[in-house]
Amino acid sequence: MSKRAVAIVLATAMLITGGAWWAVSLAARTSVTAHFGATVGLFPGSDVRVLGMRVGSVTEVVPEGTRVRVEMRIDDGTPIPADAKAVAVAPSLVSDRYVQFTPVYEGGPELADGAVIPRERTATPLELDEINRNTDRTMRMLGPDGANEEGALSDFLDVQAANLGGHGAELNDMLHRLSQATSTLSGSKEDMFATVDNLQLFNRTLADSDQQVRRFNTQLSDTAAFLAAERGELGAALRELGPALSETAGFIRDNRAVLRTNVDHLQAVTQVLVDQKAALEEVTDLAPLGLSNLANTYDASTGSTRTRGNINELTHPPIVIVCKLLRQSPPERPVPPVLADACERIEPVVTGAVPLPSPAEAITSLEHGRAPDIPLPLVDAMRDTGTPHPGGGR
């Protein structure tokens, strides 16, 4: 093989290898399209960066009406967040610009090949010409053809200079304290957030209680209207209250000793009421029922009172009746144990030894024209022994 043929083969192999490398490198890069409002200083070949490090380049800049389409290629192995923003950054006022992706990828979906970043997620720096125009517009508005047409701005500056002159130390201290207050607020942001949360909870409670709040406001309005309608009477009452209070104060001042004596005596009366608290409670509980029963005993047709007594209790001997009355003593005044024990012992003996006839038996005897049998133990005992006695036993 001639040298010429070898050279052709080598050149062909180099071309094929270079083309393959170029194709592989293009296939390994991610294509991204971003729409900007303006791209001053941005050209094909400009850098694409993340955190200031070059990760790709701009391949095409195409104006499209009110926006500019920028085509970019990003090196393989450089992850970009799927919701990333593209910002045109100007290192200085006159240098070329580059595209910066933000934020840094920290996990999650990545920007896919062929992704499009809309204009809402892009930003461009303020142009020097626009800064100059805004500055010129501001100066004209503050100049003699604007706010200072009649010297108002100059007067304002003169007054401020006169007020602030010689107060540099105080201003410095104020700014220092303001900085400390800002630091305090920054350190208490958790408390501030908690306060905001509580306010939101309070507002939600008010919203949930809207009907009650409206009703309260309506009632408050009605009360205010009523007081407004009665303001004449209220004013007269307040005017009369003043002299009355003055007279009361004078009366207390003139009778201080007598009032002190009355209060001292009232203390004794109050102590008696405290000591008789249980009795007063019992009276309070039973008095309504007793008064009601008393009212029910009155017979308006005959002008008399009616009662229904328990006559059967009269069949007990007197000593037994006394014992029953003693058992009804209140708990705070119990019967002495000796007396209670004596009643327990005497009652069965007396009841069995001297039985009185019941009311029914007495009424039956009277209906038959004879007196009821009333036990006379001594006479019966004498009759049983045959001892003569004058008169009779009945």
Coordinates of C-alpha atoms in Angstrom, one line a residue:
M1 CA 0.0 0.0 0.0
S2 CA 1.4 3.4 -1.0
K3 CA 2.0 6.2 1.5
R4 CA -0.8 8.1 -0.1
A5 CA -3.3 5.4 0.6
V6 CA -2.2 5.1 4.2
A7 CA -2.6 8.8 4.7
I8 CA -6.1 8.7 3.2
V9 CA -7.1 5.8 5.5
L10 CA -5.7 7.6 8.6
A11 CA -7.5 10.8 7.7
T12 CA -10.7 9.0 7.2
A13 CA -10.4 7.2 10.5
M14 CA -9.7 10.4 12.3
L15 CA -12.7 12.1 10.7
I16 CA -14.9 9.1 11.7
T17 CA -13.5 9.2 15.3
G18 CA -14.0 12.9 15.6
G19 CA -17.5 12.8 14.2
A20 CA -18.4 9.9 16.6
W21 CA -17.0 11.8 19.6
W22 CA -18.8 15.0 18.6
A23 CA -22.1 13.1 18.2
V24 CA -21.6 11.3 21.5
S25 CA -20.8 14.6 23.3
L26 CA -23.9 16.2 21.8
A27 CA -26.1 13.3 22.8
A28 CA -24.7 13.3 26.4
R29 CA -25.7 17.0 26.9
T30 CA -29.1 18.3 28.0
S31 CA -30.9 20.9 25.9
V32 CA -32.9 23.5 27.8
T33 CA -35.0 26.5 26.4
A34 CA -35.6 29.6 28.5
H35 CA -37.7 32.7 27.6
F36 CA -36.4 36.1 28.9
G37 CA -37.8 39.5 28.7
A38 CA -34.5 40.9 27.4
T39 CA -31.0 39.5 26.8
V40 CA -28.7 42.5 26.6
G41 CA -25.1 41.2 26.7
L42 CA -26.1 37.5 26.2
F43 CA -24.8 35.8 23.1
P44 CA -24.3 32.3 21.7
G45 CA -21.3 30.9 23.6
S46 CA -22.1 32.7 26.8
D47 CA -21.6 30.6 29.9
V48 CA -24.3 28.7 31.8
R49 CA -23.4 28.4 35.4
V50 CA -24.5 26.9 38.8
L51 CA -23.0 28.6 41.9
G52 CA -20.6 30.4 39.5
M53 CA -19.2 27.2 38.0
R54 CA -19.5 26.7 34.3
V55 CA -21.8 23.7 33.5
G56 CA -22.8 24.5 29.9
S57 CA -23.2 27.3 27.3
V58 CA -25.7 29.3 25.3
T59 CA -26.2 27.9 21.8
E60 CA -28.8 30.3 20.3
V61 CA -30.5 33.6 21.1
V62 CA -33.6 34.2 19.1
P63 CA -35.9 37.3 19.5
E64 CA -39.6 36.4 19.5
G65 CA -41.8 39.5 19.7
T66 CA -41.8 40.8 23.3
R67 CA -39.6 38.0 24.6
V68 CA -36.3 36.3 23.7
R69 CA -35.8 32.6 23.4
V70 CA -32.4 31.3 24.6
E71 CA -31.3 27.8 23.8
M72 CA -28.7 26.2 26.1
R73 CA -26.9 22.9 26.5
I74 CA -25.9 21.6 29.9
D75 CA -23.0 19.1 30.5
D76 CA -24.0 15.6 31.3
G77 CA -23.9 14.7 35.0
T78 CA -25.0 18.2 36.1
P79 CA -28.4 17.8 37.8
I80 CA -30.7 20.9 37.7
P81 CA -34.0 21.0 39.7
A82 CA -37.1 20.6 37.6
D83 CA -38.5 23.9 39.0
A84 CA -35.2 25.8 38.6
K85 CA -35.1 29.5 37.6
A86 CA -32.8 31.0 35.0
V87 CA -31.3 34.4 35.8
A88 CA -29.2 36.5 33.4
V89 CA -26.3 37.8 35.6
A90 CA -24.1 40.8 34.8
P91 CA -20.7 40.6 36.6
S92 CA -20.2 44.3 35.9
L93 CA -22.0 47.1 34.0
V94 CA -20.1 46.6 30.7
S95 CA -19.1 42.9 30.6
D96 CA -20.8 40.0 28.9
R97 CA -23.5 38.2 30.9
Y98 CA -24.1 34.6 31.7
V99 CA -27.1 32.4 32.7
Q100 CA -27.3 31.2 36.3
F101 CA -29.6 28.4 37.3
T102 CA -31.0 28.6 40.9
P103 CA -31.5 26.9 43.3
V104 CA -28.9 24.2 43.6
Y105 CA -30.1 20.7 43.1
E106 CA -30.6 18.9 46.5
G107 CA -32.8 16.0 45.4
G108 CA -36.1 15.3 43.7
P109 CA -37.1 15.6 40.0
E110 CA -34.4 16.9 37.6
L111 CA -34.7 19.2 34.6
A112 CA -35.3 16.9 31.6
D113 CA -33.8 17.2 28.2
G114 CA -35.9 19.6 26.0
A115 CA -37.4 21.3 29.1
V116 CA -38.8 24.8 28.7
I117 CA -38.5 27.5 31.4
P118 CA -41.3 30.1 31.0
R119 CA -40.8 33.8 31.3
E120 CA -42.3 33.8 34.9
R121 CA -39.2 31.8 36.0
T122 CA -36.6 33.9 34.4
A123 CA -35.1 37.3 35.4
T124 CA -32.8 39.9 33.9
P125 CA -30.8 42.6 35.7
L126 CA -31.7 46.3 35.6
E127 CA -30.1 48.0 32.6
L128 CA -27.7 51.0 33.1
D129 CA -29.8 53.0 30.7
E130 CA -33.0 52.3 32.7
I131 CA -31.2 53.2 35.9
N132 CA -30.1 56.5 34.4
R133 CA -33.7 57.2 33.1
N134 CA -35.2 56.5 36.5
T135 CA -32.6 58.7 38.3
D136 CA -33.2 61.5 35.8
R137 CA -37.0 61.2 36.3
T138 CA -36.6 61.3 40.1
M139 CA -34.3 64.4 40.0
R140 CA -36.8 66.2 37.7
M141 CA -39.7 65.4 40.0
L142 CA -37.7 66.8 43.0
G143 CA -36.3 69.7 41.0
P144 CA -37.6 73.3 40.4
D145 CA -40.1 71.9 37.8
G146 CA -41.5 69.4 40.3
A147 CA -41.8 69.2 44.1
N148 CA -39.4 72.1 44.7
E149 CA -41.2 74.5 42.3
E150 CA -42.0 76.8 45.3
G151 CA -39.1 75.9 47.4
A152 CA -41.0 73.4 49.6
L153 CA -38.3 70.7 49.3
S154 CA -35.5 73.2 50.1
D155 CA -37.5 74.4 53.1
F156 CA -38.0 70.8 54.2
L157 CA -34.3 70.1 54.0
D158 CA -33.4 73.3 55.8
V159 CA -35.8 72.4 58.6
Q160 CA -34.5 68.9 58.9
A161 CA -30.9 70.2 58.9
A162 CA -31.8 72.6 61.7
N163 CA -33.6 69.9 63.7
L164 CA -30.9 67.2 63.3
G165 CA -27.9 69.6 63.7
G166 CA -25.9 68.7 66.8
H167 CA -27.9 65.5 67.5
G168 CA -25.5 63.1 65.9
A169 CA -24.8 61.2 69.1
E170 CA -28.6 60.9 69.8
L171 CA -29.2 59.6 66.3
N172 CA -26.4 57.1 66.6
D173 CA -27.8 55.9 69.9
M174 CA -31.3 55.6 68.4
L175 CA -30.0 53.6 65.5
H176 CA -28.0 51.4 67.8
R177 CA -31.1 50.7 70.0
L178 CA -33.2 50.1 66.9
S179 CA -30.6 47.5 65.8
Q180 CA -30.8 45.9 69.2
A181 CA -34.6 45.9 69.0
T182 CA -34.4 44.3 65.6
S183 CA -32.1 41.6 66.9
T184 CA -34.5 41.0 69.8
L185 CA -37.4 40.6 67.4
S186 CA -35.3 38.2 65.3
G187 CA -34.4 36.1 68.3
S188 CA -38.1 36.0 69.4
K189 CA -39.5 35.0 66.0
E190 CA -40.9 31.7 67.5
D191 CA -42.9 33.8 70.1
M192 CA -44.0 36.1 67.3
F193 CA -45.1 33.2 65.2
A194 CA -47.0 31.7 68.2
T195 CA -48.7 35.1 68.7
V196 CA -49.7 35.1 65.0
D197 CA -51.0 31.6 65.3
N198 CA -53.0 32.5 68.4
L199 CA -54.4 35.6 66.6
Q200 CA -55.4 33.4 63.7
L201 CA -57.1 31.0 66.2
F202 CA -58.9 33.9 67.8
N203 CA -60.1 35.2 64.4
R204 CA -61.3 31.7 63.4
T205 CA -63.2 31.5 66.7
L206 CA -64.8 34.8 66.0
A207 CA -65.7 33.6 62.5
D208 CA -67.2 30.4 63.9
S209 CA -69.2 32.4 66.4
D210 CA -70.3 35.0 63.9
Q211 CA -74.0 34.7 64.9
Q212 CA -73.3 35.1 68.6
V213 CA -71.0 38.1 67.9
R214 CA -73.7 39.7 65.7
R215 CA -76.3 39.1 68.4
F216 CA -74.1 40.6 71.1
N217 CA -73.4 43.7 68.9
T218 CA -77.2 44.0 68.3
Q219 CA -77.9 43.8 72.0
L220 CA -75.1 46.2 72.8
S221 CA -76.6 48.6 70.2
D222 CA -80.0 48.3 71.7
T223 CA -78.6 49.0 75.2
A224 CA -76.7 52.0 73.9
A225 CA -79.9 53.3 72.2
F226 CA -81.9 52.7 75.4
L227 CA -79.3 54.6 77.5
A228 CA -79.3 57.4 74.9
A229 CA -83.1 57.6 75.1
E230 CA -83.0 57.8 78.9
R231 CA -80.0 60.1 79.1
G232 CA -82.1 62.8 80.7
E233 CA -83.3 60.6 83.5
L234 CA -79.8 59.1 84.0
G235 CA -78.3 62.6 84.1
A236 CA -80.9 63.7 86.7
A237 CA -80.2 60.5 88.8
L238 CA -76.4 61.1 88.7
R239 CA -76.9 64.8 89.7
E240 CA -79.1 63.7 92.6
L241 CA -76.6 61.0 93.5
G242 CA -73.9 63.5 94.2
P243 CA -75.7 65.4 97.0
A244 CA -76.9 62.0 98.4
L245 CA -73.4 60.7 98.7
S246 CA -72.3 64.0 100.2
E247 CA -75.0 63.7 102.8
T248 CA -74.2 60.1 103.5
A249 CA -70.5 61.0 104.0
G250 CA -71.5 63.8 106.4
F251 CA -73.8 61.5 108.3
I252 CA -71.1 58.9 108.7
R253 CA -68.6 61.5 109.8
D254 CA -71.0 63.0 112.4
N255 CA -72.1 59.6 113.8
R256 CA -68.8 57.7 113.6
A257 CA -68.9 56.6 117.3
V258 CA -72.5 55.5 117.2
L259 CA -71.9 53.5 114.0
R260 CA -68.9 51.9 115.5
T261 CA -71.0 50.8 118.6
N262 CA -73.7 49.5 116.3
V263 CA -71.2 47.5 114.3
D264 CA -69.7 46.1 117.5
H265 CA -73.2 45.0 118.6
L266 CA -73.9 43.7 115.2
Q267 CA -70.9 41.4 115.5
A268 CA -72.5 39.7 118.5
V269 CA -75.8 39.3 116.6
T270 CA -73.9 37.9 113.7
Q271 CA -72.1 35.4 116.0
V272 CA -75.5 34.3 117.3
L273 CA -76.7 33.7 113.8
V274 CA -73.6 31.7 113.0
D275 CA -74.0 29.6 116.2
Q276 CA -77.7 29.0 115.2
K277 CA -76.9 28.2 111.6
A278 CA -78.3 24.7 111.8
A279 CA -81.5 25.8 113.4
L280 CA -81.9 28.6 110.9
E281 CA -81.3 26.1 108.1
E282 CA -84.0 23.8 109.6
V283 CA -86.4 26.7 109.9
T284 CA -85.7 27.8 106.3
D285 CA -86.4 24.2 105.1
L286 CA -89.5 23.5 107.2
A287 CA -91.1 26.9 107.5
P288 CA -92.6 26.9 103.9
L289 CA -94.1 23.5 104.5
G290 CA -95.4 24.5 107.9
L291 CA -97.0 27.7 106.6
S292 CA -98.5 25.8 103.8
N293 CA -100.0 23.3 106.1
L294 CA -101.3 26.1 108.4
A295 CA -103.0 27.7 105.4
N296 CA -104.6 24.4 104.5
T297 CA -106.1 24.0 108.0
Y298 CA -108.2 27.1 107.6
D299 CA -111.8 26.3 106.6
A300 CA -113.3 29.5 105.0
S301 CA -116.9 28.1 105.0
T302 CA -116.9 27.7 108.8
G303 CA -114.3 30.3 109.7
S304 CA -112.4 27.7 111.7
T305 CA -109.3 25.6 111.5
R306 CA -109.3 21.8 110.9
T307 CA -106.7 19.3 112.2
R308 CA -106.3 15.6 111.9
G309 CA -104.5 14.5 115.0
N310 CA -103.0 11.0 115.6
I311 CA -105.3 10.0 118.5
N312 CA -103.7 6.6 118.7
E313 CA -100.7 8.2 120.3
L314 CA -102.9 9.0 123.4
T315 CA -103.2 5.3 124.1
H316 CA -99.6 5.3 125.3
P317 CA -98.9 6.0 129.0
P318 CA -97.6 9.6 129.7
I319 CA -94.1 8.5 130.4
V320 CA -94.0 6.6 127.0
I321 CA -95.2 9.8 125.3
V322 CA -92.4 11.8 126.9
C323 CA -89.8 9.2 125.8
K324 CA -91.1 9.4 122.2
L325 CA -90.9 13.2 122.3
L326 CA -87.3 12.9 123.5
R327 CA -86.4 10.6 120.6
Q328 CA -87.4 13.5 118.2
S329 CA -84.7 15.7 119.5
P330 CA -82.4 17.2 116.7
P331 CA -79.1 15.5 116.1
E332 CA -77.1 18.6 117.4
R333 CA -78.9 18.2 120.8
P334 CA -79.0 14.5 121.5
V335 CA -80.7 13.0 124.5
P336 CA -78.3 12.1 127.3
P337 CA -77.4 8.4 127.1
V338 CA -78.6 7.8 130.6
L339 CA -82.1 9.1 129.9
A340 CA -82.3 7.3 126.6
D341 CA -81.3 4.0 128.2
A342 CA -83.9 4.6 130.9
C343 CA -86.6 5.2 128.3
E344 CA -85.6 2.0 126.5
R345 CA -86.0 0.0 129.7
I346 CA -89.2 1.6 131.1
E347 CA -91.2 1.8 127.9
P348 CA -91.9 -2.0 127.4
V349 CA -92.6 -2.5 131.1
V350 CA -95.1 0.4 131.3
T351 CA -96.7 -0.4 128.0
G352 CA -97.4 -4.0 129.0
A353 CA -98.4 -3.2 132.6
V354 CA -100.9 -0.4 132.0
P355 CA -102.4 -0.8 128.5
L356 CA -104.9 1.9 127.7
P357 CA -107.9 1.3 125.4
S358 CA -107.6 2.4 121.8
P359 CA -109.8 5.3 120.5
A360 CA -111.9 2.8 118.5
E361 CA -112.5 0.7 121.7
A362 CA -113.4 3.9 123.7
I363 CA -115.8 5.1 121.0
T364 CA -117.5 1.6 120.8
S365 CA -118.0 1.5 124.6
L366 CA -119.5 5.0 124.6
E367 CA -121.9 4.0 121.8
H368 CA -123.1 1.1 124.0
G369 CA -123.8 3.5 126.9
R370 CA -120.9 2.4 129.1
A371 CA -117.5 3.8 130.0
P372 CA -114.4 2.2 128.4
D373 CA -112.4 -0.1 130.5
I374 CA -109.6 1.9 132.0
P375 CA -107.0 -0.2 133.8
L376 CA -106.4 0.5 137.5
P377 CA -103.6 -1.9 138.4
L378 CA -104.0 -1.3 142.2
V379 CA -107.8 -1.9 142.2
D380 CA -107.5 -4.9 140.0
A381 CA -104.8 -6.3 142.3
M382 CA -107.0 -5.7 145.4
R383 CA -110.0 -7.4 143.6
D384 CA -107.8 -10.4 142.7
T385 CA -106.9 -10.8 146.4
G386 CA -110.5 -10.4 147.6
T387 CA -109.9 -7.2 149.6
P388 CA -113.2 -5.3 150.1
H389 CA -113.3 -1.8 148.8
P390 CA -116.0 0.8 148.9
G391 CA -117.6 2.3 145.8
G392 CA -116.4 0.3 142.9
G393 CA -113.5 0.0 140.7
R394 CA -115.0 1.7 137.7

